[in-house]
Protein backbone atom coordinates (compact mmCIF):
# COMPACT_ATOMS: atom_id res chain seq x y z
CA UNK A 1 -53.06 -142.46 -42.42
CA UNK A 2 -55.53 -141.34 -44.92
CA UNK A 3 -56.01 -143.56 -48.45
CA UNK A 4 -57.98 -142.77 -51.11
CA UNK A 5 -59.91 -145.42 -53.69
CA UNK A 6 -59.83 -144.55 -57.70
CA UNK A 7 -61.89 -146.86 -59.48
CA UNK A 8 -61.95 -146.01 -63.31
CA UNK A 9 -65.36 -145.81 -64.92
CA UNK A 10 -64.32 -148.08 -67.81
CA UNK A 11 -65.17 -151.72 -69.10
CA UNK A 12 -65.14 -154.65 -66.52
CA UNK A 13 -65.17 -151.39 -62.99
CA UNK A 14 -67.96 -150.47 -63.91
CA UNK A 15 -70.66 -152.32 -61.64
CA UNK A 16 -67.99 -151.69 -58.36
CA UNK A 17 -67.67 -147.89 -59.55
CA UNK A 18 -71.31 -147.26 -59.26
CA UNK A 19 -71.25 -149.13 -55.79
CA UNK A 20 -68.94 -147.42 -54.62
CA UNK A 21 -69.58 -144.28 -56.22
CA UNK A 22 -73.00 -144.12 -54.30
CA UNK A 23 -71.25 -143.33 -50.66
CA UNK A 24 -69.43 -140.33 -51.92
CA UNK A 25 -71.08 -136.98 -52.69
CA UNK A 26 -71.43 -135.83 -56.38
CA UNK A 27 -69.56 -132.47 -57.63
CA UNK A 28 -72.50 -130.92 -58.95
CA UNK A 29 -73.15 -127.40 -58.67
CA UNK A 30 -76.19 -126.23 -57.18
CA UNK A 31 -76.74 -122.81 -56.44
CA UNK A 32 -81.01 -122.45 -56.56
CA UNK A 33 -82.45 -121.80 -53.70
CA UNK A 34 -86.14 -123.62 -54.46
CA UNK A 35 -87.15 -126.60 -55.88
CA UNK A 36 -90.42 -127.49 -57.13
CA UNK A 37 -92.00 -128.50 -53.89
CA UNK A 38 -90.94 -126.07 -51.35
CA UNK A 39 -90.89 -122.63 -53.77
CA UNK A 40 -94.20 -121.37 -52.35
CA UNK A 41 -93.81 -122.30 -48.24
CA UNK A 42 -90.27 -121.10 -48.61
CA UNK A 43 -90.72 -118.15 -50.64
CA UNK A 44 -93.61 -116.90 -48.32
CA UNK A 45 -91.11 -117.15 -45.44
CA UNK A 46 -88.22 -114.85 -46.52
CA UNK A 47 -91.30 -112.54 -48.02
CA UNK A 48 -92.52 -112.32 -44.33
CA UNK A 49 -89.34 -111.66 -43.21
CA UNK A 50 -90.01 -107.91 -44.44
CA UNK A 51 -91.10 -105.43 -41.93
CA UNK A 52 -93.46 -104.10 -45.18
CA UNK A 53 -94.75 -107.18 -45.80
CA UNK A 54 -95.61 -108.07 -42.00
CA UNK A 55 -97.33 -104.73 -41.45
CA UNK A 56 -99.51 -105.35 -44.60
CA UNK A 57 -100.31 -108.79 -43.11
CA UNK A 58 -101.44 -106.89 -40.07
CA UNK A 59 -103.32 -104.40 -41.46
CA UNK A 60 -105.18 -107.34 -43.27
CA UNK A 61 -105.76 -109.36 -40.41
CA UNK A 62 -107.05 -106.06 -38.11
CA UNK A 63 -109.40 -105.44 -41.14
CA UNK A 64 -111.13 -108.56 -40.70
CA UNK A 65 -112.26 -107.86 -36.98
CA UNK A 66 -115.97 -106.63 -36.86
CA UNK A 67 -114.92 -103.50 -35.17
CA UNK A 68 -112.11 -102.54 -36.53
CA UNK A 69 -113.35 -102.76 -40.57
CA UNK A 70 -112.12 -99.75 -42.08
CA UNK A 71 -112.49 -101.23 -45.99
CA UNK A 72 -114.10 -103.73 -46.92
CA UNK A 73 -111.61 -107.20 -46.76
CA UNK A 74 -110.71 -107.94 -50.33
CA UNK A 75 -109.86 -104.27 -50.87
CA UNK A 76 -107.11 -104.47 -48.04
CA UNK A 77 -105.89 -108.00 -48.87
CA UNK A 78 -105.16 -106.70 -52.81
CA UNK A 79 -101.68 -104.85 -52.15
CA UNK A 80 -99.89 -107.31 -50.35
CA UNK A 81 -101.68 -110.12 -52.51
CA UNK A 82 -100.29 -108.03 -55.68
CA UNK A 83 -96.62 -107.37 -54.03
CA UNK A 84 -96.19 -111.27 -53.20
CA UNK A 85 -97.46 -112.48 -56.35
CA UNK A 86 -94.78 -109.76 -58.39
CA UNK A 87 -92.00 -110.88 -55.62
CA UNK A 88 -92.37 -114.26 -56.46
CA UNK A 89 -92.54 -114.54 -60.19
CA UNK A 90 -89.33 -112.55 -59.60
CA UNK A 91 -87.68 -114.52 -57.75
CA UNK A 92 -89.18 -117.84 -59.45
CA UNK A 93 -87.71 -116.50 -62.75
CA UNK A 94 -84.06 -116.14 -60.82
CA UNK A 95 -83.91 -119.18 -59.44
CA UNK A 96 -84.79 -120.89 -62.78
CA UNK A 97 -82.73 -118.96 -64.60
CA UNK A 98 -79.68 -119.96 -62.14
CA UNK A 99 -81.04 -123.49 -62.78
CA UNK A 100 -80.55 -123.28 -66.18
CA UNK A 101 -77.18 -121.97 -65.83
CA UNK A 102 -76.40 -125.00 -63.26
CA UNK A 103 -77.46 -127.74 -65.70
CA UNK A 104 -75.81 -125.80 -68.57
CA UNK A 105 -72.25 -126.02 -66.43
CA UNK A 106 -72.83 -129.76 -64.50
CA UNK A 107 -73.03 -130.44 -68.49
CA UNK A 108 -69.55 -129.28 -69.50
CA UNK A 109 -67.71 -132.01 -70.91
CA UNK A 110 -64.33 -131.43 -68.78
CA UNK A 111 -60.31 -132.92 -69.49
CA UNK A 112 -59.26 -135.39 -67.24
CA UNK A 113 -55.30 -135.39 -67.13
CA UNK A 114 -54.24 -139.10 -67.56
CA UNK A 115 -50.87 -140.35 -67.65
């Protein structure tokens, strides 16, 4: 049934371990949730996900209709500007702390039991 293909990383394997090597997944841990590109669009999504934090938006977006103008518009965008920012150095600081920690163990030299 199934079969399984070692191919030492040593001398004269080398060139056919990193072909082959390149179908199969890598054991690295990863357990951020961001990465550089998506941290903002992805952080304002689970922030948003928060009844608080949708009711703020509201408020904000009522505010701007003529009519409706209680305070003036910067005034009522300044909490939930202020609670996003705080949220998201937060969880910035986390996630690259948990980064840290990832690279620290993918770095670990390890034992490999050989006969």
């Amino acid at each position: 049934g199934k079969h399984r293909t070692v191919i030492p990383c040593l001398g004269h394997f080398k060139e056919e371990y990193e072909k082959v090597s390149k179908l199969y997944m890598n054991n690295r841990i990863r357990t951020t949730k961001y990465t550089v590109l998506n941290f903002i669009p992805r952080n304002l999504f689970e922030q948003f996900h928060r009844v608080a934090n949708l009711y703020f938006l509201f408020l904000v977006i009522l505010n701007w209709v003529p009519m409706v103008e209680a305070f003036q518009k910067e005034i009522t965008m300044l909490p939930l500007v202020v609670v996003l920012t705080i949220i998201a150095v937060k969880d910035g600081l986390e996630d690259y702390s948990k980064y840290k920690m990832d690279k620290q163990i993918n770095n670990l030299l390890t034992k490999v039991y050989s006969r």
